[in-house]
Structures are given as structure tokens and as C-alpha cells.
XYZ file of C-alpha atoms in Angstrom:
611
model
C 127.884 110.342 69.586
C 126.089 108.514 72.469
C 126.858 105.209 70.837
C 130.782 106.346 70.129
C 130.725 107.111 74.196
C 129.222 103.890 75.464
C 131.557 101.804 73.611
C 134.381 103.722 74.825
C 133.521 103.286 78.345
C 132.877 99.686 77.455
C 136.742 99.085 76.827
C 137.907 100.885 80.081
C 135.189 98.385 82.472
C 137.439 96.636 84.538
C 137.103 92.401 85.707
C 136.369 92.862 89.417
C 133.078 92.226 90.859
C 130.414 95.594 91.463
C 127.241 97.113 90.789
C 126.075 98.878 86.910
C 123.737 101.634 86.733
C 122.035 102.042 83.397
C 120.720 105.492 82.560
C 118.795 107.216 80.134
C 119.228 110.717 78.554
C 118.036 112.984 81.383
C 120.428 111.082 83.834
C 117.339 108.819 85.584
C 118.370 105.242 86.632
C 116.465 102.906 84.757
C 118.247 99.628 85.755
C 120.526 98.551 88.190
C 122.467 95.072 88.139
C 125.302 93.181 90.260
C 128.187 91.409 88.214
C 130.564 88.860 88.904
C 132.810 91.071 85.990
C 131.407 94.152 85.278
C 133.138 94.055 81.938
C 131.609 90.753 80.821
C 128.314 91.437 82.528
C 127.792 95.039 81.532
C 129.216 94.528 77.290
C 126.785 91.526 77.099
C 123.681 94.326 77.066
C 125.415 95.420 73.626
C 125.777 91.850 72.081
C 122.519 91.516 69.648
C 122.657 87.518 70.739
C 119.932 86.063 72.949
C 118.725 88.980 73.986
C 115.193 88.937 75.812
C 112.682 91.306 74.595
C 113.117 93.152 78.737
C 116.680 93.503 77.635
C 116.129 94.669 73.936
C 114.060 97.357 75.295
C 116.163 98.237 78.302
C 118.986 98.762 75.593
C 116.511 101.051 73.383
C 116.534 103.621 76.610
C 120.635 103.479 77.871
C 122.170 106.409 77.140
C 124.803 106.076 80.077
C 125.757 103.957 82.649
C 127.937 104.288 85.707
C 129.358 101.549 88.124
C 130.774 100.942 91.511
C 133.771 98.243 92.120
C 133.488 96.291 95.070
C 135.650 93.360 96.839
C 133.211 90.788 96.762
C 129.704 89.461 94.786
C 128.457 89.299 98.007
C 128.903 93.157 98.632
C 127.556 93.644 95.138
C 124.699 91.436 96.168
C 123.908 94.173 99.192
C 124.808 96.940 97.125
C 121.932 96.071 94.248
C 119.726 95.376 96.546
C 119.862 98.886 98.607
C 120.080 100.550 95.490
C 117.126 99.125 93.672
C 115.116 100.230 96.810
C 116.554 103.533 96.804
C 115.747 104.452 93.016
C 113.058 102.049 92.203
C 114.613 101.976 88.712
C 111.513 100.875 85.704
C 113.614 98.012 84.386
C 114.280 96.595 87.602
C 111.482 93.840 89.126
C 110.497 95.850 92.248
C 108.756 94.784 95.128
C 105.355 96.897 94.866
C 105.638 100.399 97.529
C 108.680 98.545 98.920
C 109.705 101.939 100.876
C 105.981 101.789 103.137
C 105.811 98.631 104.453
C 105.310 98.616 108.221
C 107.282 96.764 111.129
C 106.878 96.255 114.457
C 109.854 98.353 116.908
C 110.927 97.743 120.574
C 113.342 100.122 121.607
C 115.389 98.577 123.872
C 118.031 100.645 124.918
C 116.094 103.206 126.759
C 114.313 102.163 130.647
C 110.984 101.419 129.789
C 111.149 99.940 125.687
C 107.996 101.159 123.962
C 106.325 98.799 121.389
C 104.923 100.104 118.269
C 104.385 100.548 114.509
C 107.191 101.697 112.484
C 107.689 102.307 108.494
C 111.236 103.759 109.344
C 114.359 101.305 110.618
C 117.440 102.703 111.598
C 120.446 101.576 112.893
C 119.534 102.976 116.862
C 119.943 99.853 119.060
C 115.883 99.038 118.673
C 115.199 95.894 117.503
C 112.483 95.373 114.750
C 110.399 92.363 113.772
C 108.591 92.588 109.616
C 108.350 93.892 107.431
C 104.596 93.242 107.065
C 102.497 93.612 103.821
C 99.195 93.926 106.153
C 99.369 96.720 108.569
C 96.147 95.153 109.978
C 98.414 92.229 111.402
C 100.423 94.787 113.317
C 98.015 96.375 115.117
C 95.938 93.266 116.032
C 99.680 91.589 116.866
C 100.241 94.928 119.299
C 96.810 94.420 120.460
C 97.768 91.104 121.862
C 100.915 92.332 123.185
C 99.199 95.117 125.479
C 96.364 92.747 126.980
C 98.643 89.641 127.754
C 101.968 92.046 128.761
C 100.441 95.522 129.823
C 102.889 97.138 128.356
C 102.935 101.352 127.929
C 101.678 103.216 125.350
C 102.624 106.750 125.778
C 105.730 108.494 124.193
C 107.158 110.248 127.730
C 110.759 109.618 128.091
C 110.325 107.458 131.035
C 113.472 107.376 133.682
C 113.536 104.614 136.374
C 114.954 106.606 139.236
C 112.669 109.927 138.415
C 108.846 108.564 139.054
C 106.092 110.597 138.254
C 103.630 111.857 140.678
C 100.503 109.874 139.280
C 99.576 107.470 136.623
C 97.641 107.738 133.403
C 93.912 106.063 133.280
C 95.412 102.528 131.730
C 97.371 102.256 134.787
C 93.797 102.199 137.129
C 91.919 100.072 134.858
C 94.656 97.666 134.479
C 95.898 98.115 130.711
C 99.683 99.633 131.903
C 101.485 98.214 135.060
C 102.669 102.184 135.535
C 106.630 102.411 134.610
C 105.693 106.189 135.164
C 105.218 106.062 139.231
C 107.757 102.997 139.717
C 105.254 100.381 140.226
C 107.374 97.910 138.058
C 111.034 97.842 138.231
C 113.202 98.647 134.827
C 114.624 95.105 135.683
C 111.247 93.356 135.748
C 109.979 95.341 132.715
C 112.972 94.253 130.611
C 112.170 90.848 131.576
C 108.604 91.368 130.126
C 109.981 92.930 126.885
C 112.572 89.934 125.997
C 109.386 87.854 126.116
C 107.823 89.951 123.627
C 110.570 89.551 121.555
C 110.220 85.849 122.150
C 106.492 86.123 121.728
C 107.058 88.243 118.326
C 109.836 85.589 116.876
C 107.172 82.826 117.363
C 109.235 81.092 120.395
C 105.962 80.900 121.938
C 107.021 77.408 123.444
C 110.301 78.299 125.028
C 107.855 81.926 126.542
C 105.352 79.577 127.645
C 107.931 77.543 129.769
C 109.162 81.205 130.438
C 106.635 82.323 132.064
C 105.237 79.259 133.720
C 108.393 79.547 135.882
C 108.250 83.069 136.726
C 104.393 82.246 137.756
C 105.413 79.460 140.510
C 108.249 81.952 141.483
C 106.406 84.816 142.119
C 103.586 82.312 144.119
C 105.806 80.970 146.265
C 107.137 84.591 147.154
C 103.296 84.954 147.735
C 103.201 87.823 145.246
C 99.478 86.799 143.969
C 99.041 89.350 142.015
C 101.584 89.164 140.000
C 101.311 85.330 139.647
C 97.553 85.786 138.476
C 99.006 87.965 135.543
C 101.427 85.789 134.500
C 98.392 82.976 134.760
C 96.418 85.046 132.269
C 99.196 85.110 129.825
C 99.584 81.790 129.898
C 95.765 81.341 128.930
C 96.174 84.169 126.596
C 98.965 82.270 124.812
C 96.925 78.629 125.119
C 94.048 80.528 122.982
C 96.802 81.644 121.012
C 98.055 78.149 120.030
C 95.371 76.796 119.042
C 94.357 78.802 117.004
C 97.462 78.630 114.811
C 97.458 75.468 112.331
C 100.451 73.043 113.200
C 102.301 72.388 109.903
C 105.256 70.182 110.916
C 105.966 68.710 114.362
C 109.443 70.170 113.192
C 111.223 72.376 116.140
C 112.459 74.680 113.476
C 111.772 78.095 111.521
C 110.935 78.037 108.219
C 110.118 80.586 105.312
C 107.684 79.271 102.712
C 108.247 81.070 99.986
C 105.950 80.673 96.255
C 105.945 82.501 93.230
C 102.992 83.243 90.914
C 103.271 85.068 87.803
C 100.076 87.087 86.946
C 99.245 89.059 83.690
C 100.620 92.784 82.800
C 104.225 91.865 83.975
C 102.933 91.624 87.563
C 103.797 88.632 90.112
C 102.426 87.567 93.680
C 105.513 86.670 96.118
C 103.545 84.644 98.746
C 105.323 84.293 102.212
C 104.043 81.674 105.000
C 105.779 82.369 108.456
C 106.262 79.184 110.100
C 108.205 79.093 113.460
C 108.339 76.334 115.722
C 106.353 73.906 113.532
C 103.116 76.630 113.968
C 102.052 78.780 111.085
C 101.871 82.424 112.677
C 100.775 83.976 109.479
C 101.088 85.204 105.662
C 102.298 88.167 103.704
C 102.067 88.213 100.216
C 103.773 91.009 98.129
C 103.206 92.480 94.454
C 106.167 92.676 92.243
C 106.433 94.289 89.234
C 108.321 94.555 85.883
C 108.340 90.750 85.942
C 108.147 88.804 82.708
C 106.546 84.550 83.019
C 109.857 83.439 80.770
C 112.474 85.088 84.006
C 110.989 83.293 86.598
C 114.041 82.159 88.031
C 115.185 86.087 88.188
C 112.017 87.026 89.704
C 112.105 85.114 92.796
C 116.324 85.543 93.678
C 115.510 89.697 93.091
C 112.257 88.723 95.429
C 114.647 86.802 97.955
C 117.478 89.317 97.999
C 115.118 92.386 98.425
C 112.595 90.931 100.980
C 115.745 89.488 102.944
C 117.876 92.505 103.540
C 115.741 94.695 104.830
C 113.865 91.775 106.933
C 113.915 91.134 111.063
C 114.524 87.548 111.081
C 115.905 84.533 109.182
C 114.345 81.040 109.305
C 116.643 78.023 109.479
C 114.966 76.936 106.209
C 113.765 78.194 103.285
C 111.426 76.132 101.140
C 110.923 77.819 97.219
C 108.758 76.644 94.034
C 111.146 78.489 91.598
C 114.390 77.043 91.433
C 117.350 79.787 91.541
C 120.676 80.674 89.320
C 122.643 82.050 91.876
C 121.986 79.601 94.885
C 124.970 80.087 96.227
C 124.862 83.789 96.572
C 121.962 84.329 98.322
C 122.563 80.912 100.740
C 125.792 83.098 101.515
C 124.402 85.992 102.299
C 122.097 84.880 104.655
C 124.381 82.926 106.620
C 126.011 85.746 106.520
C 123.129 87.747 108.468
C 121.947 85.057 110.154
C 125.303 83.757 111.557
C 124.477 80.160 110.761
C 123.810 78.465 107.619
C 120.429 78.198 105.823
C 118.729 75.925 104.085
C 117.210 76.513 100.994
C 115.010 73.568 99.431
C 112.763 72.810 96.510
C 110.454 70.272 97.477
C 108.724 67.828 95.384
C 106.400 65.530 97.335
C 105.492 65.198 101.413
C 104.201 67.847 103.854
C 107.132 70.412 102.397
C 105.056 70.153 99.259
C 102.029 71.027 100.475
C 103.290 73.775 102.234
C 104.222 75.365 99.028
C 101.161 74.304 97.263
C 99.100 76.289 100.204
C 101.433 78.970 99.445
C 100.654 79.307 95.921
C 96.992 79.022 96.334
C 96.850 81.701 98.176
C 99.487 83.674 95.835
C 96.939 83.158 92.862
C 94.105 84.215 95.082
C 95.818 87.508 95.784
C 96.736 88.146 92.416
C 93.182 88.287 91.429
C 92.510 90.433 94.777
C 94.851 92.875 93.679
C 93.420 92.736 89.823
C 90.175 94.294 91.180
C 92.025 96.643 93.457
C 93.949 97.849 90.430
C 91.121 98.408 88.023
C 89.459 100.505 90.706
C 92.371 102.502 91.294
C 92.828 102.970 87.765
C 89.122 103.832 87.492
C 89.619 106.320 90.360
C 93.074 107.978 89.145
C 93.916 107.775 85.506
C 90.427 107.102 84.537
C 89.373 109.832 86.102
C 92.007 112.218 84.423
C 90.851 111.154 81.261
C 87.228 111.932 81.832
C 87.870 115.115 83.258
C 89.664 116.157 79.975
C 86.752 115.617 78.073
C 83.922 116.855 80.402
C 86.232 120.285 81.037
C 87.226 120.294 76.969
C 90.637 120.541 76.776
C 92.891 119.250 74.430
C 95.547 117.297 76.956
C 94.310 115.160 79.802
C 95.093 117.109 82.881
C 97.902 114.389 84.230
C 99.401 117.467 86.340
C 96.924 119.285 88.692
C 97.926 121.724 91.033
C 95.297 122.668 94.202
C 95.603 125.833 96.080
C 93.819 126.784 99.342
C 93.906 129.943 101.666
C 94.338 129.643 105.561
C 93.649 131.978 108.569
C 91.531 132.819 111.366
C 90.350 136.323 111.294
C 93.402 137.744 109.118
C 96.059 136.441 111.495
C 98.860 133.767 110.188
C 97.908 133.679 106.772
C 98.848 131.130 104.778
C 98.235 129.716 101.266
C 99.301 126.002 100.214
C 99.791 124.224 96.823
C 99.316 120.779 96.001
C 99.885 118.306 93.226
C 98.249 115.395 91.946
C 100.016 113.218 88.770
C 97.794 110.932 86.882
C 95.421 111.439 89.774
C 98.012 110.670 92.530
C 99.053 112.942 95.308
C 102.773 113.907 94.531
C 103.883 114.956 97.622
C 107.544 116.045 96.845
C 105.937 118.490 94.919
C 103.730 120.038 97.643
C 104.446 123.756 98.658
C 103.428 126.446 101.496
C 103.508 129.997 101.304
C 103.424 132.674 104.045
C 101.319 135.397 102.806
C 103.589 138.789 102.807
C 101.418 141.381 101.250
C 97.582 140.605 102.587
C 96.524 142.561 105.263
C 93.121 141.122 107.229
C 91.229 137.906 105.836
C 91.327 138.945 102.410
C 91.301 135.468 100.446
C 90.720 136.923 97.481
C 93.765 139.125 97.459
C 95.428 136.046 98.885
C 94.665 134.046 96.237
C 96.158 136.413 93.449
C 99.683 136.959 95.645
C 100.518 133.080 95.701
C 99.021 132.437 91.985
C 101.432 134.977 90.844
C 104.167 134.135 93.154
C 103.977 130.377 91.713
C 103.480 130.974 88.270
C 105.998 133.739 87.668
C 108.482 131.949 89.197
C 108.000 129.039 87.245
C 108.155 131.124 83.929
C 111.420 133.158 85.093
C 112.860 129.177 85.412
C 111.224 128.203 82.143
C 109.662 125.012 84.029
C 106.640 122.920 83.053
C 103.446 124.670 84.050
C 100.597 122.387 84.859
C 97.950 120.713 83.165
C 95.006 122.172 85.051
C 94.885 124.411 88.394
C 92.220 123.783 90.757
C 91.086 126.690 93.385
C 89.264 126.181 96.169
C 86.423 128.025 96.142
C 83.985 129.706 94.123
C 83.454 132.706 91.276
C 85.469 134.709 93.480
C 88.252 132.778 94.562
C 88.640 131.869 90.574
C 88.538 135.137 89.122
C 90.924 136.136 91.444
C 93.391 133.538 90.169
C 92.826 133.952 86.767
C 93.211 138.020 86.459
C 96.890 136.750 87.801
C 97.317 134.570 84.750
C 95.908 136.993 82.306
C 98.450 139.357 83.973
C 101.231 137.042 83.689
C 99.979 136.282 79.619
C 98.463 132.547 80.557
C 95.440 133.042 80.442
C 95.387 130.118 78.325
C 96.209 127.651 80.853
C 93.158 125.611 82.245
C 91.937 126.487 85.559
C 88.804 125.973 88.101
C 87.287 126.562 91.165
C 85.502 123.699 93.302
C 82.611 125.671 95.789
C 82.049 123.496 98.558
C 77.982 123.747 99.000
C 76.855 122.160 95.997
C 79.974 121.100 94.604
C 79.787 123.356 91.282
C 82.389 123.490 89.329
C 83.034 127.030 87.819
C 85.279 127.827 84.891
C 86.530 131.581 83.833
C 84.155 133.729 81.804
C 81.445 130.807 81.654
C 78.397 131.910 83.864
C 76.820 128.724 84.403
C 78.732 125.729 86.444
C 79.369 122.030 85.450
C 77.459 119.783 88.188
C 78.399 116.349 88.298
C 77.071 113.221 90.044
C 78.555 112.605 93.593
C 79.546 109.012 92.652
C 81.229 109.937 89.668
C 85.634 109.263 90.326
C 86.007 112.733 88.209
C 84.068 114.264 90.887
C 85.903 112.314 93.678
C 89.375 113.097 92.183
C 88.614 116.973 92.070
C 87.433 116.805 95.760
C 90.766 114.245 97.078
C 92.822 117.609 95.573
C 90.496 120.143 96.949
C 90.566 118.096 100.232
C 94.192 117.773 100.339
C 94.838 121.230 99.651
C 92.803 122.143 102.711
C 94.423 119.783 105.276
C 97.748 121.179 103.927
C 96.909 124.585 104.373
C 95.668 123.911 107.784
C 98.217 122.159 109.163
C 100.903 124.717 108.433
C 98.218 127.705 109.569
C 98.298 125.810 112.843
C 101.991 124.974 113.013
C 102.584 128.792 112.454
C 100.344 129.426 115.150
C 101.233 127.484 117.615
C 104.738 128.281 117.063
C 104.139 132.237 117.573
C 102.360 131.166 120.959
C 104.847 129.023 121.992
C 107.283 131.894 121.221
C 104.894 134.312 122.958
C 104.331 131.769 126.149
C 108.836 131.512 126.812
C 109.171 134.801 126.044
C 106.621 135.734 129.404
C 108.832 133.730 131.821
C 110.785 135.732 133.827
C 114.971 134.884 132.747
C 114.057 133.472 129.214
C 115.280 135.988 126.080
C 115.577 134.927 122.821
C 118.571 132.958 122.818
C 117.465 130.665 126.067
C 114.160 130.398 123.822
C 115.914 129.659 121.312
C 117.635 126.330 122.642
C 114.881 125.210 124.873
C 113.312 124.746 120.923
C 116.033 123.073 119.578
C 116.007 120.625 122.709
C 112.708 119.600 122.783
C 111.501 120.228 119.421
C 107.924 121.574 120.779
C 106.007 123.515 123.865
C 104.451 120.459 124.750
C 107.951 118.612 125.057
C 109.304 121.879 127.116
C 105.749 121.667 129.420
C 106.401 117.593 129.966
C 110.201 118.219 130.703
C 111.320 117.549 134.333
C 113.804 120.268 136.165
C 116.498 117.615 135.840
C 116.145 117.649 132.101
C 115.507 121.715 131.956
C 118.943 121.741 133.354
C 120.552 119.491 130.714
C 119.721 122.689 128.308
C 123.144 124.847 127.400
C 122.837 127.884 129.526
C 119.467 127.080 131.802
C 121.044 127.137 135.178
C 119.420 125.471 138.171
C 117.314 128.458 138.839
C 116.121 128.987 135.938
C 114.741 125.722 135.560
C 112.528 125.998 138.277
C 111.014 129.370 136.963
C 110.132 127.753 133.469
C 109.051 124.459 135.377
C 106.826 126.198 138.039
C 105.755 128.687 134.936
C 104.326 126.696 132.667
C 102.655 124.064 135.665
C 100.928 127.700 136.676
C 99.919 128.359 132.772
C 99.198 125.173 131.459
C 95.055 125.706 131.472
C 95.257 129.179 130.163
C 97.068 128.088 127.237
């Protein structure tokens, strides 16, 4: 039947150029590809002919496909590329956590720009330098950036004709030049954020120059002060340049790009940033679901995933692995770039070098991660393994879900449920529950009403129950739990409690508890879930709490019901935001007149130390 469908579909694919998504029999994309001709690209996965073994088994798994048309290969080139990151697909050679990797955002369209660490870009008129494999590098780079600019670090929405009555402390000990109180103009402080952005791009030559000017200028208006800070940039920047090894006495950009294929169908994508003739640093990034023999396929999905989500272009682009579709990806990033790029292969002279640095320190960080993965493995899957045999079940638990209990004195009682696969937190999966029927701090009684709520709902849905629950606590907490699954006729499903003091591990109707060494991973898993079930809990305990104070706090001002409440909350998001909030900006709130601003202004100024 499935076969009789596929090669019906495979007679209606039309010519034009798009994007195939492979399938398997529960609907998951397991491969996603750009074509040319989506009918000759997508029918030569059923051709038997020259098939590599990737392909063979990619074929074993299709039980479906799907595709999208598009005008152009070099909108199907874009296309792939955002979906690959979007469903990490198995077949697909995917840059290693792809989604998490940091980057540095300035956003410029507000009066005072802030400068900080991001993992999110949007299309919101900031402007964003990465993405960056080390997060180190970003906060030493933002480091810099504060001592040599004094930029601010606070999140107030800062507006350049409403000053603040008084500073923060990095304003008196010379860390912030004080955007808050007007002591630097939005003009000026623009002026000092474009130089970041030269600064971050590696233009360090054309800042230096920069600023060297605005240092005589600001002298000669006899403005000292400000000519000694631009004087101790310029040092700052010296120190800067030297330590940064000169590759080329080129005046261009240039991505260094090599490729090393490691063992297990892993590879090392190493990345030397060179701007100006200076090297300003590395990334390296772990692919996987590469193969040594696809090389060539490795580095272009490498180049056209790194490249369209990344801040800036180099003028050339200098690669050990030669490349089947050139002249799609040199079109592409002309395209973002707005000027043409180079892409070489060198084979002797400094360019060679360059790439035999690069792949030096590819290998190196292929071993690196090697030892990183055989610990996490260790730590994780290992340790599911080993706590299969030392609790005697007959399945590994790969699915464990952690429950904890929340409140302070009976009030705001909450329970929350987390899950760990294959000794990973799964945090999609997480849950919080408000407890309904629990009068007073009654944790035990807590404990039974969300281990029946979760486990009755799952059988009324007929879905998977877990491998092993894990309860925070002791005897108590645990027997608890398990009446509930006795109740609910699952009594056979493995459960535990973790007490804190000695770290005993108790099991139902077994008297004595399983101790294990501190240093063992199967204890440290059982704790991360414990652990993690306990920040959860608390966090939402809190969030509920604060939120019935903040309700509790607006509802005491004088001309605030519900409703004003209400969209002073959906303005600002938080009490804190409401409490920062000038009059002006109280006002900007749909039905808080003039009046009534001042009351919650001059309110919460009088309340802020009692709450």
C-alpha cells in the first residue's frame, strides 16, 4: 500500500525547483533536501543505482514525503536551510545544538542601545554580531566593550528627554557614563555604539582613526575629560592589537573555513575569523550525521547553515573541501552580502597555512569533544543503564518522571513534574499543577492529588506511562504516591523516593534503602531530576505568589479595580515594571487618566519598602 502511494505521488512531482520532506510512518521529518527538479531529484531516492549506504537506509524509513515549489534554487537553498534548523531531521547533517548558540545584540533603534548576550534573533531593527560556539568569548568580548566604552548595563527603558533623578553605583565609580540622568547626549551615545559595531566587525583600524579624531576634537574644545577617555580606549585597543596574530597584511575579511571528519559519523567545522588582516578568533562547531565518503556535502550543508543565520560576511572565503554546488552558495551570499564573494581552495602560500592552522585545531577539537562525549554518555545513558540493574527492573528507565511539592506554610501550593529521556532533561515535557483539594501544608496528601491527576489522565488518553517515577522525599512522600497507583491498578509501574539527608533511596514495601556512593553518575542522575524538580516547583510557587501580591498591592490603590489592574499587567508584564514606570508612561495605559497616574506613581514610591 505505502509503496503503491509513493510511486503514485512520484508521477504527479512536477520539474520546477523546491524543497522535499521525507517522512516516516508516524509523520516525523526525517530528511529534508533542495532540488533543482523535484521530480528528478526526489524519484532518484527510488532508483536501486549508486545508492550510498546514508541513502539506502534513509529509503528503509520513507513512508511519505511532501514538498514545497519555489521560483528559484536559490529560494530552495534558504528554504532547506531554515527548515533543517527548524526540525533537526536524523538524516540530515546538522550542525550540533544549532538552535542555542549565542550572539552578541545592540539594539539600536531605541535612545540608549543596550549591548548584550542573545540566543534569540529577530527581525526588530537590532543588529547582531555571531553566532558564537563559545559563550565564554561573548562575555569576555562584552567585558571589553564596558571598560573601553562604558556603556549601560541595566534593562530600564531609558528616554533622552525624561532623566532620572540619580544614577546607579557604575555611574560613580566610572563603569556607566549615566544615559539615566542625561550626562551623555543620545547623539554622543550613538556615536559610541556605531564604534562598537565597528569594534565588534573587527574594523578596529578605521575605530582607531575614529576615535583618535574625536580625542583631538574634544581637547581642543578643552573637554579633558572626555579626551582622557577616548585616550584610554585608544590604549585599550593598542593592547588589543597586539595581542591578535597578523595573518595577512591583506585589508580584507576573510572566513577560514576547514573540515575534519571524525569517527561515529561526527565532523569538526573549524572557523578562523580574520578581519582586516588580524585573526580576532575561532569557533569550531560539531556536525553530525556526516559520513568521510560525502565530504563535499558536509561542508556546502556546513556553509549554507552557518551562513544564513550568521551577522556578517567576509569578502573571502578560503575552504579545504572543494564544493558541488559552488555556484549556489557564491550566489547566495552575494546575495546577503550585496557584493560578491570569494570562495577559494588554496594549495600553497600563507592561504594554505591558514587552512592548515584551521584544521589542526579542527582535529584537536574533535578529540576534545570525544572525551566530552564519553562523559556525557557515562553521566546520561550510562547512568540509565546502571540504574536498571541496581533498582531490578526489566527495561532501563529511559523515561523518568520527578515530582516535587511547593508551599510555605499551606499557602500557594503547588506540585511540579519533570522529565528526563535517556538521562536528559526534556523540557517540553515539564508540567505544573495548582493543588485544588489540599488544605494546609499537607505534602503527603499533595503528593497523592497530582500522582493521580497525572496518571489517570494519561490512562483515560491511553498514552505511554513512564519508565520509572521519582518522588522527592522519603517513606512518606513514596507511599503516598504509590497507594495512588495501586488505586489506579499500576502498582506495577517502578517508582522511588530520593530523602535528601543521606541520600537513601527507598522503594515500596522494601524496608531497608539502597545507598549508593556520592560519585557514582546513577546517583548524580537521580539527584539532577530530584534537583530539577525542586527548582521547578519553586519557581512557579513564587511566580504564584508574587502574582497574588502584586494583585493584592493594585488592588489597595485608591481608583484601581480589576479591569485598570488588569491592563496595567498586560502593559508591563510585572509589579516591578509597573513600580519602575514613569507618570508619562502610566498614562500611555488604556483608561489610566492623568490622575490616576499620579495615585499609582506616588503609591507604590510610598510602599515600595513594605513590600
Amino acid at each position: 500500500m505505502r509503496k503503491q502511494q509513493i510511486e503514485a505521488q512520484l508521477k504527479e512531482l512536477p520539474r520546477q525547483p523546491g524543497v522535499y520532506l521525507m517522512k516516516d510512518e508516524t509523520g516525523m521529518i526525517i530528511y529534508v533536501g533542495k532540488a533543482k527538479s523535484l521530480r528528478n531529484r526526489v524519484r532518484s531516492y527510488f532508483r536501486k543505482n549508486n545508492q550510498t549506504y546514508k541513502t539506502q537506509m534513509l529509503v528503509k524509513y520513507i513512508a511519505d514525503f511532501d514538498y514545497i515549489m519555489t521560483d528559484t534554487e536559490v529560494e530552495a537553498y534558504i528554504l532547506e536551510a531554515n527548515l533543517i534548523k527548524k526540525h533537526q531531521p536524523k538524516f540530515n547533517i546538522r550542525l550540533k545544538d544549532d538552535k542555542s548558540y549565542p550572539y552578541i545584540k545592540i539594539t539600536k533603534n531605541v535612545d540608549f542601545p543596550r549591548v548584550f548576550k542573545t540566543r534569540i534573533v529577530k527581525n526588530d531593527g537590532a543588529e547582531y554580531f555571531g553566532p558564537f560556539a563559545d559563550v565564554d568569548a561573548i562575555y569576555k568580548t562584552l567585558d571589553v566593550i564596558k571598560d573601553i566604552f562604558q556603556l549601560r548595563s541595566c534593562k530600564k527603558e531609558l528616554k533622552a528627554n525624561d532623566p532620572e533623578d540619580r544614577p546607579c553605583l557604575n555611574y560613580h565609580i566610572d563603569k556607566c557614563l549615566g544615559p539615566c540622568i542625561g550626562a551623555v547626549s543620545k547623539e554622543d551615545y550613538h556615536q559610541l555604539i556605531d564604534q562598537v559595531c565597528l569594534f565588534l566587525s573587527g574594523k578596529q583600524s578605521q575605530l582607531k582613526k575614529q576615535v583618535e579624531v574625536q580625542m583631538k576634537e574634544a581637547a581642543a574644545q578643552r573637554n579633558f575629560e572626555k579626551a582622557a577617555r577616548f585616550r584610554d580606549a585608544l590604549k585599550a585597543f593598542t593592547k588589543l592589537s597586539e595581542s591578535q596574530k597578523v595573518m595577512t597584511d591583506k585589508n580584507i575579511d576573510q572566513d577560514v573555513v576547514a573540515l575534519v571528519q571524525g569517527t561515529e559519523n561526527q565532523a569538526c567545522a573549524q572557523l578562523l575569523l580574520i578581519r582586516s588582516g588580524r585573526l580576532l578568533g575561532q569557533e569550531y562547531f560539531i556536525l553530525e550525521g556526516t559520513e568521510a565518503e560525502l565530504e563535499s556535502e558536509t561542508m556546502a550543508s556546513f556553509l549554507q547553515q552557518y551562513y544564513e543565520q550568521a551577522a556578517g560576511i567576509p569578502d573571502e572565503l578560503l575552504l579545504n573541501t572543494k564544493l558541488e554546488e559552488q555556484d549556489l552558495l557564491g550566489q547566495r551570499l552575494a546575495e546577503i552580502k550585496n557584493k560578491k564573494v570569494s570562495i577559494q581552495y588554496p594549495q600553497k602560500g600563507d592561504k594554505k597555512k591558514m587552512l592548515e592552522m584551521a584544521e589542526r585545531n579542527a582535529q584537536q577539537n574533535l578529540k576534545k569533544e570525544n572525551i566530552r562525549s564519553k562523559y556525557e554518555k557515562q553521566r546520561t545513558s550510562g547512568a540509565v543503564e546502571k540504574l536498571g540493574e541496581i533498582l531490578g527492573i526489566e527495561k532501563a528507565p529511559y523515561q523518568i518522571e520527578g515530582f516535587d511539592i511547593s508551599n510555605i506554610q499551606g499557602t500557594d501550593s503547588v506540585a511540579s513534574m519533570v522529565v528526563f529521556k535517556d538521562g536528559r532533561p526534556s523540557k517540553q515535557d515539564y508540567r505544573r499543577f495548582k493543588i485544588k483539594t489540599v488544605t494546609g501544608p499537607d505534602d503527603f496528601a499533595s503528593m497523592k492529588e497530582v500522582v493521580e491527576r497525572r496518571y489517570a489522565r494519561l490512562l483515560r488518553e491511553d498514552k505511554k506511562l513512564p519508565d520509572l517515577i521519582l518522588i522527592d522525599g522519603g517513606k512518606g512522600q513514596l507511599n503516598a504516591a504509590y497507594e495512588i497507583l495501586e488505586f489506579l491498578g499500576i502498582g506495577n509501574l517502578p517508582i522511588i523516593g530520593l530523602a535528601k539527608r543521606e541520600e537513601e533511596i527507598f522503594r515500596p514495601n522494601t524496608s531497608e534503602p539502597i545507598t549508593l556512593p556520592h560519585h557514582t553518575p546513577t546517583l548524580q542522575l537521580l539527584q539532577r531530576v530530584r534537583d530539577e524538580a525542586h527548582r521547578f516547583a519553586v519557581s512557579y510557587h513564587r511566580k504564584l505568589r508574587s502574582r497574588r501580591l502584586t494583585h493584592s498591592m493594585l488592588d489597595e490603590i485608591p481608583g484601581v479595580g480589576e479591569t485598570r489592574r488588569t491592563a496595567l499587567l498586560q502593559h508591563f508584564g510585572s509589579l516591578a515594571k509597573i513600580r519602575e514606570a514613569k507618570i508619562w508612561q502610566l498614562k500611555e495605559v488604556k483608561g489610566i487618566s492623568g490622575k490616576t497616574a499620579r495615585k499609582i506613581y506616588d503609591y507604590l514610591r510610598e510602599h515600595m519598602r513594605a513590600y
